[in-house]
Short mmCIF file of C-alpha atoms and ligand atoms in Angstrom, two decimals:
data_model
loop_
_atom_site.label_atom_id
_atom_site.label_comp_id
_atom_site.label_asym_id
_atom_site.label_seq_id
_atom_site.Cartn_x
_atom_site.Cartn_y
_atom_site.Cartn_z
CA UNK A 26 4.38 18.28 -13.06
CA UNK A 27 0.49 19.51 -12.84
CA UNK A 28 -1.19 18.89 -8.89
CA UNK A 29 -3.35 16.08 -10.13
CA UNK A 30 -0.18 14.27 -11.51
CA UNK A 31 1.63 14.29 -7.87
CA UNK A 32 -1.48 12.99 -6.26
CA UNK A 33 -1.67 10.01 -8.85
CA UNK A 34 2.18 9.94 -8.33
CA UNK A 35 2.09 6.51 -6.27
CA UNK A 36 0.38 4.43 -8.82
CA UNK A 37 2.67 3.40 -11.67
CA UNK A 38 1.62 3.98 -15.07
CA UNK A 39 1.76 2.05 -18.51
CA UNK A 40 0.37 2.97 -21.74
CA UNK A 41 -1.10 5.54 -20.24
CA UNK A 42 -3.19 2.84 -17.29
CA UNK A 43 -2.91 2.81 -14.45
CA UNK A 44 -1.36 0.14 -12.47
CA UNK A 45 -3.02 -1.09 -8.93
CA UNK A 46 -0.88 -4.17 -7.72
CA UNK A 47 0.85 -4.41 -10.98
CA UNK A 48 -2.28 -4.80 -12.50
CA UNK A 49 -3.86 -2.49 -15.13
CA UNK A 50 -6.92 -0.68 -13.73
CA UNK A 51 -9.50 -2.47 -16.95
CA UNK A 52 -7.84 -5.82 -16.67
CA UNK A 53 -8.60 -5.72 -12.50
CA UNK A 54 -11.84 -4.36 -13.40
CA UNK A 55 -12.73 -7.73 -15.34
CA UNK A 56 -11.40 -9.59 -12.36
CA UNK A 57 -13.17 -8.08 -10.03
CA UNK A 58 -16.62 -8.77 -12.37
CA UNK A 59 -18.10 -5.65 -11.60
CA UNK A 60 -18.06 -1.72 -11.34
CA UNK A 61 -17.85 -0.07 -8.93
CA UNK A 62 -15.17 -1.16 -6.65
CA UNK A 63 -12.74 -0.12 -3.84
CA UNK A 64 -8.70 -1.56 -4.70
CA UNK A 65 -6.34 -1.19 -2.12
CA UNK A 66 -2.58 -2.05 -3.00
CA UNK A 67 -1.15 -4.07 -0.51
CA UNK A 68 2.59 -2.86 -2.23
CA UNK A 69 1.94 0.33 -1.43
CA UNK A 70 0.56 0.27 2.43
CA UNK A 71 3.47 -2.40 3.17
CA UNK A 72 5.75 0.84 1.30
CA UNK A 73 4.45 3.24 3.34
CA UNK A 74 4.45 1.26 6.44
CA UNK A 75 8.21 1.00 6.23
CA UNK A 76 8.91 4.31 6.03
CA UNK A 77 7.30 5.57 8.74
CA UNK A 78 8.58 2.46 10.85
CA UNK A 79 12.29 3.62 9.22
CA UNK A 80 11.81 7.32 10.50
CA UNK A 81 10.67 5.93 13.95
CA UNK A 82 13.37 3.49 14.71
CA UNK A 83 11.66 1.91 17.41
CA UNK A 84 11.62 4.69 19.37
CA UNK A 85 7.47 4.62 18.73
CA UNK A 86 5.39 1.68 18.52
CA UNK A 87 3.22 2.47 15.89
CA UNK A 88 -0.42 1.16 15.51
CA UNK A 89 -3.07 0.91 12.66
CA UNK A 90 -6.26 3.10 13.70
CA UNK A 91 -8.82 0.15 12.20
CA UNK A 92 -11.89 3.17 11.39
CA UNK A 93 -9.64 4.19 8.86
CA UNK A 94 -10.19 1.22 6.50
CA UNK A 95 -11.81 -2.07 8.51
CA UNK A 96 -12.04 -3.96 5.11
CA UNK A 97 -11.15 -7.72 6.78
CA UNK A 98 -8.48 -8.68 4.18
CA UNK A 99 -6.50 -5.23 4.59
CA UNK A 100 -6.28 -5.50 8.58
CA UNK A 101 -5.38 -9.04 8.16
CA UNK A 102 -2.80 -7.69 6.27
CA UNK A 103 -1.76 -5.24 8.76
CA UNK A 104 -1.71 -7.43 11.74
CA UNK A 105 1.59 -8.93 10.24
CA UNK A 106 2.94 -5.12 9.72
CA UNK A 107 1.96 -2.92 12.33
CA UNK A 108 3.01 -2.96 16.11
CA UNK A 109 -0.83 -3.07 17.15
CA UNK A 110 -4.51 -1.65 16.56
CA UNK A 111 -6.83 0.96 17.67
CA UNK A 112 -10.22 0.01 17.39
CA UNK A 113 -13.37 2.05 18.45
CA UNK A 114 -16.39 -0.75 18.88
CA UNK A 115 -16.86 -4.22 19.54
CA UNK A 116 -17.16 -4.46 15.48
CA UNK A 117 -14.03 -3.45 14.94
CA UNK A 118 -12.69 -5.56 17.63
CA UNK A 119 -13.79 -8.88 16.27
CA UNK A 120 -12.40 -7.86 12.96
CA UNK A 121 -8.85 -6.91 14.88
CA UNK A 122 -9.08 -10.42 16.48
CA UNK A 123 -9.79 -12.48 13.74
CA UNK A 124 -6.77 -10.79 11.71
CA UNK A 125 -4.69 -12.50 14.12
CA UNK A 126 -3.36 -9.17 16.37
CA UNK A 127 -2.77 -10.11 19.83
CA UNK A 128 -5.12 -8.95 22.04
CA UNK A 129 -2.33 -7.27 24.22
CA UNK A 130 -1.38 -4.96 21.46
CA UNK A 131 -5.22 -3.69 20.96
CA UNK A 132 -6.73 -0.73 22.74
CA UNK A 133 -10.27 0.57 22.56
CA UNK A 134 -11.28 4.24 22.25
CA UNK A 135 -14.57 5.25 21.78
CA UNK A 136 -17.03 7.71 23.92
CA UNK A 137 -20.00 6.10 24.65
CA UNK A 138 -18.95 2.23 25.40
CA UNK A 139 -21.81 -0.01 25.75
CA UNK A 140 -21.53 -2.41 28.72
CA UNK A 141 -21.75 -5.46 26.61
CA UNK A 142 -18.50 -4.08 24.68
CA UNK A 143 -16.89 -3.28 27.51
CA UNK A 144 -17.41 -7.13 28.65
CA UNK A 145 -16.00 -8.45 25.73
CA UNK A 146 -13.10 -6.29 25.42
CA UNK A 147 -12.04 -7.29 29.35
CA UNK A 148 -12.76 -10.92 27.88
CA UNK A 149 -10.91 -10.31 24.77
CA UNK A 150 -7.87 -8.66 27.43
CA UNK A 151 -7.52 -5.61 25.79
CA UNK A 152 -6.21 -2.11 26.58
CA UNK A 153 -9.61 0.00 27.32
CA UNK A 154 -8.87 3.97 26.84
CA UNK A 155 -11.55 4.93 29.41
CA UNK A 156 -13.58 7.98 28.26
CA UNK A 157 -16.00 8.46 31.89
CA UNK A 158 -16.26 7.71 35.09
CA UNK A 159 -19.25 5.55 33.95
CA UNK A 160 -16.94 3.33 32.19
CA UNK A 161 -14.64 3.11 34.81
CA UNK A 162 -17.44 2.08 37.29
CA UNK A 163 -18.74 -0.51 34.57
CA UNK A 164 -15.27 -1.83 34.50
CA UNK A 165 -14.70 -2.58 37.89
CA UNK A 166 -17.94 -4.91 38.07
CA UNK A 167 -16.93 -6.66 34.96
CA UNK A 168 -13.65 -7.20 36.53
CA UNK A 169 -15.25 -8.89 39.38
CA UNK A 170 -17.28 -11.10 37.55
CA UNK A 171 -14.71 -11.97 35.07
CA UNK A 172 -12.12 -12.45 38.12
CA UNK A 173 -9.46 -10.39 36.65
CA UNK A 174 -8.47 -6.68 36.49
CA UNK A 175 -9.65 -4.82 33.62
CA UNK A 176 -6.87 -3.37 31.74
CA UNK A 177 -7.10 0.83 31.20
CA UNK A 178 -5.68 3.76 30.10
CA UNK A 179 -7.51 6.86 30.49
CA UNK A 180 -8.30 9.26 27.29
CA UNK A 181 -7.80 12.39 28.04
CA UNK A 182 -9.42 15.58 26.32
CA UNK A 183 -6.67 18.00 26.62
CA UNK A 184 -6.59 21.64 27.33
CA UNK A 185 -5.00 22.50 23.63
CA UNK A 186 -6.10 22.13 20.25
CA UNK A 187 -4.30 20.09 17.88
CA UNK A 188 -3.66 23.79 15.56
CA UNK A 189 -4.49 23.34 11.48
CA UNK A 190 -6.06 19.87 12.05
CA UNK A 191 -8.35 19.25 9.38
CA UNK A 192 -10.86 17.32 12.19
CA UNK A 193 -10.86 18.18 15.89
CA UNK A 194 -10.83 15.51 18.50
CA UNK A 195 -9.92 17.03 21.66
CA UNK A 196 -9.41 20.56 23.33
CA UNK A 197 -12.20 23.30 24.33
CA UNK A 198 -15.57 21.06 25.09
CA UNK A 199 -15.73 17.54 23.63
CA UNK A 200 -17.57 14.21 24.00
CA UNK A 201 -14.43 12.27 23.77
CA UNK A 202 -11.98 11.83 26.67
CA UNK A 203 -11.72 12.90 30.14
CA UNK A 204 -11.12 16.91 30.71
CA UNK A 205 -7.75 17.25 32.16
CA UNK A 206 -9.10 18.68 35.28
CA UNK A 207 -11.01 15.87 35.96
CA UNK A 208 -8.27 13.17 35.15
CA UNK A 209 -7.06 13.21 38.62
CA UNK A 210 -10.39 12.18 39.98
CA UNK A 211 -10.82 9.32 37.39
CA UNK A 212 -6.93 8.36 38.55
CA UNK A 213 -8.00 7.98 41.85
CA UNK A 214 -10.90 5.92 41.02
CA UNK A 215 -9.43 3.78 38.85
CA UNK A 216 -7.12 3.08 42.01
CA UNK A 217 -10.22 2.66 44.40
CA UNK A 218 -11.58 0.23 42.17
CA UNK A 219 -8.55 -1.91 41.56
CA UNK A 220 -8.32 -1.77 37.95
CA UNK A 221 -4.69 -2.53 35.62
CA UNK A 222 -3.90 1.44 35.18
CA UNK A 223 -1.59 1.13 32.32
CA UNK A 224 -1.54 4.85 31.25
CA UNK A 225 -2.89 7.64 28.99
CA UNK A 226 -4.28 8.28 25.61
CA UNK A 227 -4.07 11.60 24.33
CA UNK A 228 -5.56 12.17 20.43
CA UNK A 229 -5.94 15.75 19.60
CA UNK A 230 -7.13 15.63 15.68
CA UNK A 231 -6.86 14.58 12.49
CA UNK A 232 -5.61 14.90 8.79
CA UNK A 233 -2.97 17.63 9.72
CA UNK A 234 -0.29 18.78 6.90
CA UNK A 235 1.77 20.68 9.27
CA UNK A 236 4.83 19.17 10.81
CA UNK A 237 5.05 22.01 12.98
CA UNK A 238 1.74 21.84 14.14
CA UNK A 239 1.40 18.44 15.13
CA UNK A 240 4.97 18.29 16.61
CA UNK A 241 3.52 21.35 18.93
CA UNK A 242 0.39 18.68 19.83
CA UNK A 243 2.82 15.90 20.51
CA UNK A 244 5.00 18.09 22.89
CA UNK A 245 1.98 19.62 25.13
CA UNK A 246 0.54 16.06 24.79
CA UNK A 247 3.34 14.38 26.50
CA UNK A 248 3.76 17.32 29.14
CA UNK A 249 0.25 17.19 30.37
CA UNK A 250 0.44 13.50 30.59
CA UNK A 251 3.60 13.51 32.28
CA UNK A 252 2.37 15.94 34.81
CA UNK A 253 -1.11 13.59 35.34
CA UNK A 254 1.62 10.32 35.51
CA UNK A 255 1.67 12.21 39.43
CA UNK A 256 -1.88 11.11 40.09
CA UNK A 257 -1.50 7.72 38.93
CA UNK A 258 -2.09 4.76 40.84
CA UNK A 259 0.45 3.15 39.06
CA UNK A 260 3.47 3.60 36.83
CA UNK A 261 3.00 4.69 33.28
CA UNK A 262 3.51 1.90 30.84
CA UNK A 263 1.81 3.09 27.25
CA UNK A 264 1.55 6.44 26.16
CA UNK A 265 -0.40 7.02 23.41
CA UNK A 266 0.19 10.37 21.42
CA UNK A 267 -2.44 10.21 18.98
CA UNK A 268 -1.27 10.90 15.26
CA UNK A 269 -3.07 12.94 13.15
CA UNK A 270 -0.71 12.90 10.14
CA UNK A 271 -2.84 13.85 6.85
CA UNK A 272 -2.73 13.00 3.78
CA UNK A 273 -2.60 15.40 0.43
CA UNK A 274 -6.44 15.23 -0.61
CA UNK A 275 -6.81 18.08 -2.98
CA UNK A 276 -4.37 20.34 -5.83
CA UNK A 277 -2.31 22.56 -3.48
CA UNK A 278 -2.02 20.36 -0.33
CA UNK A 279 1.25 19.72 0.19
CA UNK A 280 2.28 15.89 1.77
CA UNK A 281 3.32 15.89 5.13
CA UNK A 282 7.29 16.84 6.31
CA UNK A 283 7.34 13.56 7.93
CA UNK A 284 11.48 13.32 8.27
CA UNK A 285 10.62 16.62 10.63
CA UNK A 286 7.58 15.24 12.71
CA UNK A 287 10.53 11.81 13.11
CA UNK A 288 13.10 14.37 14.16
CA UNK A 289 10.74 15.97 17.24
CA UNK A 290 9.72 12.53 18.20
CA UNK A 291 13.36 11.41 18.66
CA UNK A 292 13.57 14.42 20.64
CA UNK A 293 10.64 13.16 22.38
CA UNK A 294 11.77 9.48 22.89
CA UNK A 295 14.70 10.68 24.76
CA UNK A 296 12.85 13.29 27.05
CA UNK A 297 10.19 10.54 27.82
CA UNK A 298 13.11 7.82 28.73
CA UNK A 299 14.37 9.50 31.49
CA UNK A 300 11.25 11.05 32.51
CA UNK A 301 8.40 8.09 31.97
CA UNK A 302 11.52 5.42 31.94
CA UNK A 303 8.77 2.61 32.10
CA UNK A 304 6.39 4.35 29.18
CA UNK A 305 5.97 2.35 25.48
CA UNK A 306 5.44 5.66 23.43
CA UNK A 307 2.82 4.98 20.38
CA UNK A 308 1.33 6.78 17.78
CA UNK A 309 -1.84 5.78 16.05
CA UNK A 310 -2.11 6.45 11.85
CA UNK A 311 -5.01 5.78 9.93
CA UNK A 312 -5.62 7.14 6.86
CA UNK A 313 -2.08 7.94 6.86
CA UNK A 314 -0.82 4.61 5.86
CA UNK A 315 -3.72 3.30 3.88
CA UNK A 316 -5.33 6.63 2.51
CA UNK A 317 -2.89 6.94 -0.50
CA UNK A 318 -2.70 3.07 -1.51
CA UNK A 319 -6.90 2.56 -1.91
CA UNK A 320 -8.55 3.65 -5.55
CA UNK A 321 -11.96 4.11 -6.48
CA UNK A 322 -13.15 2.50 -9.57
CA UNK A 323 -16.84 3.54 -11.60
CA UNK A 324 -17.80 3.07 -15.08
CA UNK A 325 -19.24 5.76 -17.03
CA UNK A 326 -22.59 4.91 -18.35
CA UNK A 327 -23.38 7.89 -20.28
CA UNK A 328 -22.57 11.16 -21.42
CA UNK A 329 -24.95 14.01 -21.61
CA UNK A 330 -23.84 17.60 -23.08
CA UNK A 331 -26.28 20.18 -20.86
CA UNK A 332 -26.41 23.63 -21.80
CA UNK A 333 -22.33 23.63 -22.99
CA UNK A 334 -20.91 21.30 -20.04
CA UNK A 335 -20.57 18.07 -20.27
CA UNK A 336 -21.42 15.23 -17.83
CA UNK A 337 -20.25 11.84 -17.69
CA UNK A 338 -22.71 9.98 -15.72
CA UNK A 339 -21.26 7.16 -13.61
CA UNK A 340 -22.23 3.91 -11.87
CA UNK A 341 -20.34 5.42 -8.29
CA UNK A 342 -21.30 8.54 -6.36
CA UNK A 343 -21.48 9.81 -2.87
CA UNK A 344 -23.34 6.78 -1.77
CA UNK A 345 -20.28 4.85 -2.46
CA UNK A 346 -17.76 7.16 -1.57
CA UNK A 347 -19.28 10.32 0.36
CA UNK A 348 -15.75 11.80 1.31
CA UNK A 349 -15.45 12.40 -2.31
CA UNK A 350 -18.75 14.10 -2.90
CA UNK A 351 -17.61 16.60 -0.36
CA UNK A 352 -19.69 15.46 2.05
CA UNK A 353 -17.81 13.93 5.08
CA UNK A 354 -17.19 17.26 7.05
CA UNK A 355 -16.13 18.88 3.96
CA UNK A 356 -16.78 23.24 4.73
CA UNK A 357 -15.33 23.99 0.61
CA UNK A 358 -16.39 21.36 -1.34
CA UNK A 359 -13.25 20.51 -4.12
CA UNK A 360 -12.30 17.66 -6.16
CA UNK A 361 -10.52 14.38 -5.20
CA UNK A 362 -7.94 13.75 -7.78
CA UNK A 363 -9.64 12.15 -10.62
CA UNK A 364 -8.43 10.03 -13.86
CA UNK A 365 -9.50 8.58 -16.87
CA UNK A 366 -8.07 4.89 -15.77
CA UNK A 367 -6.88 4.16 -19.44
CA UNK A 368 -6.04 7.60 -20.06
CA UNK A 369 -4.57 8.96 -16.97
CA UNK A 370 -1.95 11.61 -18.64
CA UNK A 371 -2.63 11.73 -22.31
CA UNK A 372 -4.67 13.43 -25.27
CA UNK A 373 -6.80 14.21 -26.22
CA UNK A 374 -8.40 15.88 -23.25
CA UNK A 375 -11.57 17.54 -21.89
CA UNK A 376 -13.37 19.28 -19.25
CA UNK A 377 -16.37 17.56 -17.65
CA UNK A 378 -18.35 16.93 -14.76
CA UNK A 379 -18.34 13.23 -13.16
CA UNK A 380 -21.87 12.62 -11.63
CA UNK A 381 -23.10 9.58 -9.92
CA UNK A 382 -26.49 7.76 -10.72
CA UNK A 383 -28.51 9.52 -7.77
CA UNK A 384 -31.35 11.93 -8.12
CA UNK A 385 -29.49 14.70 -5.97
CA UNK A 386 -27.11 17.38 -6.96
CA UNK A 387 -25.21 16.17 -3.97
CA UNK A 388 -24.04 13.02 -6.36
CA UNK A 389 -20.87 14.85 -7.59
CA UNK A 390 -17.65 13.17 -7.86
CA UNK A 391 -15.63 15.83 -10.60
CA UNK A 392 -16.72 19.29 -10.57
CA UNK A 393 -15.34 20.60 -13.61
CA UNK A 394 -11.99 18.64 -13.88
CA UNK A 395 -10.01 17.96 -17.21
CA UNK A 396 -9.73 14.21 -17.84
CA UNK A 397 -8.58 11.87 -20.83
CA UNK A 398 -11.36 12.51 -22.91
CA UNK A 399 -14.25 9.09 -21.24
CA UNK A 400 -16.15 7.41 -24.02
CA UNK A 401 -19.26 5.07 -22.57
CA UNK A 402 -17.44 2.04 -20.43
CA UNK A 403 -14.36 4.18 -19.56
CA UNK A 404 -13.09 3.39 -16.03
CA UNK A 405 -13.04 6.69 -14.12
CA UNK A 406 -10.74 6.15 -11.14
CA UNK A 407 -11.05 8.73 -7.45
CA UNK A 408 -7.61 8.63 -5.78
CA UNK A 409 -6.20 9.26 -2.44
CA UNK A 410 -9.52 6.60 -1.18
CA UNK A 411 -7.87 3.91 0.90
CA UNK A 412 -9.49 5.55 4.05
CA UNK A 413 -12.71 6.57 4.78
CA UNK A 414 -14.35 5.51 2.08
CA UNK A 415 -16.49 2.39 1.87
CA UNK A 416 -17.81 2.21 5.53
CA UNK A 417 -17.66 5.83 5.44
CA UNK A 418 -20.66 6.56 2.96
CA UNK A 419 -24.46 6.38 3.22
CA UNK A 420 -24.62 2.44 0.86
CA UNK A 421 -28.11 2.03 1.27
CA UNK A 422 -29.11 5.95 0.22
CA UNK A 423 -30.92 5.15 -2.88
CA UNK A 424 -31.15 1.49 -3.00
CA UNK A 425 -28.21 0.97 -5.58
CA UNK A 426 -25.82 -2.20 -5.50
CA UNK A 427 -22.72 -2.02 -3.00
CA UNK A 428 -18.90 -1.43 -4.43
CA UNK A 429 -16.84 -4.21 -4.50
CA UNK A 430 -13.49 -4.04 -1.92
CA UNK A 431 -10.39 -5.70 -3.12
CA UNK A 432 -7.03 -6.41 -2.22
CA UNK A 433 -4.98 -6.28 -4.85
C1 PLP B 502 -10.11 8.27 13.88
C2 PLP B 502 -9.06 8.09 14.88
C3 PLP B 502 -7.73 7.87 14.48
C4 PLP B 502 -7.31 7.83 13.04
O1 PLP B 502 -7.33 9.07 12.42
P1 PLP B 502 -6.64 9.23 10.99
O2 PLP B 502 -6.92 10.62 10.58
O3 PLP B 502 -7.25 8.22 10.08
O4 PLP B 502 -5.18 8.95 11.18
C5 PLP B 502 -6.79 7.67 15.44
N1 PLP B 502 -7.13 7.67 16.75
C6 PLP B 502 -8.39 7.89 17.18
C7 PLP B 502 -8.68 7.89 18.62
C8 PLP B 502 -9.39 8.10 16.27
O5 PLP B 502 -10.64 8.32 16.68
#
């Protein structure tokens, strides 16, 4: 089986189509009533949301990390399958509300709070992950205004690195978190100024591969906050581990072990029950669980032959879907796995490079890939796009229409 096969591998296929929520990709094209468009299948996030919940047995609560995908239909969708939601703005939090999660099993991380969010998550009744002392300070006047404790739990910005992590949130000097060092200080204050200390949040990066790596990020992260649980002014009810599970983006990447990152959190769970016997252990997954379920759909609206490679010009590009360009933090630029929708396996086939309508040589979606040979009107469809896609791309750059989002 060729790379680009396994990373189509969760979409079914018929007559050579693909398949998004038992649909065929041309068919949901005409329903949706325009190119291009986001599809997310709702089959396959439920799928995948089962067997991480299977592998963690309730020993983890596990929450949806809303930045990953915010589309309002999806986290509706969530709220009825996830334990709770990790949001990072007030945006996100309305969104998170209105999808009907409880506000007791949301928690807000973010550097940089404004005071007006902070209000309305205390109003909302929220779990805050503090980031400063600023916020802390902020929080105790809104709790006296609102005549209730503001609930926390304090981020911390460890002293490791999360090791092979395709982003880095915390270790070495960052703008999210509170240092280690200084958590005691922040412990004490949150004490002085009589806020609901509920416990730590400890996130150390993102899209990792390597079971071995992030089980080593889970361990540290659960002995430094056991050894901060000393300084707090109360028990520790919610530890957050963070996540950081990838997701296979390019040919070569290899999925994630995740029956070995279960195994060293059971081994976890048991440490932490007699340790931190009060402690709700949770993991946060974004692009995890919705990454591999989420297409990207563009029509090709002309081909041009230039100098012995050809280009199929599309209606979608980086303004639509930067992470594909190889623009979102991207240092080697390579290809998302790419298909002809209505010719995702078969003959005959060709080389080409898929382009996007913008004047910059930034607009590339396929650099050099083989595809079912794309006539004018062919459906060219980006996999692995469920996260980071839509709200993570420059829509106005250009002045072009906005993709469609669908549930499908
Ligand atoms: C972005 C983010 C996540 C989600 O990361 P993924 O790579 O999508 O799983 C989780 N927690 C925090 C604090 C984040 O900022």
């Amino acid at each position: 089986m060729n790379p680009e096969r396994r990373l189509f591998a969760a979409f079914p296929v018929e007559h050579d189509e693909l398949l998004v929520g038992g649909v065929p990709v041309a068919h949901l094209a005409a329903r949706v009533g325009r190119t291009p468009f986001y599809a997310y299948d709702r089959g396959l996030i439920h799928a995948r949301v089962q067997k991480v919940r299977e592998v963690l047995q309730g020993m983890f609560s596990l929450h949806y990390a809303v930045k990953a995908n915010p589309m309002p239909a999806l986290v509706a969708f969530m709220a009825g399958v996830v334990d709770g939601f990790d949001v990072a703005s007030l945006g996100e939090l309305r969104v998170a509300l209105n999808a009907g999660m409880p506000s007791t099993e949301i928690s807000f991380a973010g550097p940089g709070k404004r005071a007006e969010e902070l209000e309305a998550a205390v109003a909302a009744g929220i779990l805050i992950n503090v980031e400063s002392l600023r916020e802390i300070r902020l929080l105790e006047g809104i709790s006296a205004r609102l005549g209730y404790p503001a609930r926390v739990a304090v981020r911390v910005n460890p002293d490791f690195e999360l090791k092979a992590s395709g982003m880095k949130m915390g270790g070495g000097p960052k703008q999210f978190g509170i240092d280690a060092e200084q958590v005691p200080e922040a412990l004490a204050e949150i004490g002085r100024c009589g806020l609901a200390f509920e416990g730590f949040h400890i996130f150390s990066g993102s899209q990792n591969l390597r079971a071995a790596a992030i089980c080593e990020a889970q361990n540290k992260a659960y002995e430094l906050a056991l050894r901060l649980a000393a300084y707090a002014p109360a028990p520790v009810k919610v530890l957050n581990l963070g996540g950081g599970f990838g997701i296979p983006y390019f040919a070569g990447d290899t999925a994630l072990d995740l029956p070995a990152v279960a195994e060293a959190m059971a081994a976890l769970a048991a440490r932490a029950q007699r340790e931190l016997p009060a402690a709700r252990l949770v993991i946060e997954l974004g692009r995890y669980l919705v990454g591999e379920a989420g297409i990207y759909v563009c029509r090709v609206l002309d081909r041009k032959v230039s100098r012995g490679e050809t280009f199929l010009i599309t209606d979608g590009g980086m303004h639509h879907h930067l992470a594909a360009s190889g623009n979102f933090g991207q240092v080697i630029r390579r290809n998302y796995p790419l298909c002809n929708g209505r010719r995702v396996y078969g003959a005959p086939r060709e080389t080409v490079n898929v382009v996007g309508p913008l004047c910059t040589p930034l607009d590339l979606l396929g650099d050099r890939v083989e595809l079912g040979r794309a006539e004018e009107g062919d459906l060219i469809v980006v996999a692995q796009s469920g996260a980071y896609g839509y709200t993570a791309s420059p829509l106005r750059f250009l002045s072009h229409p906005e993709p469609v989002e669908v549930l499908a």
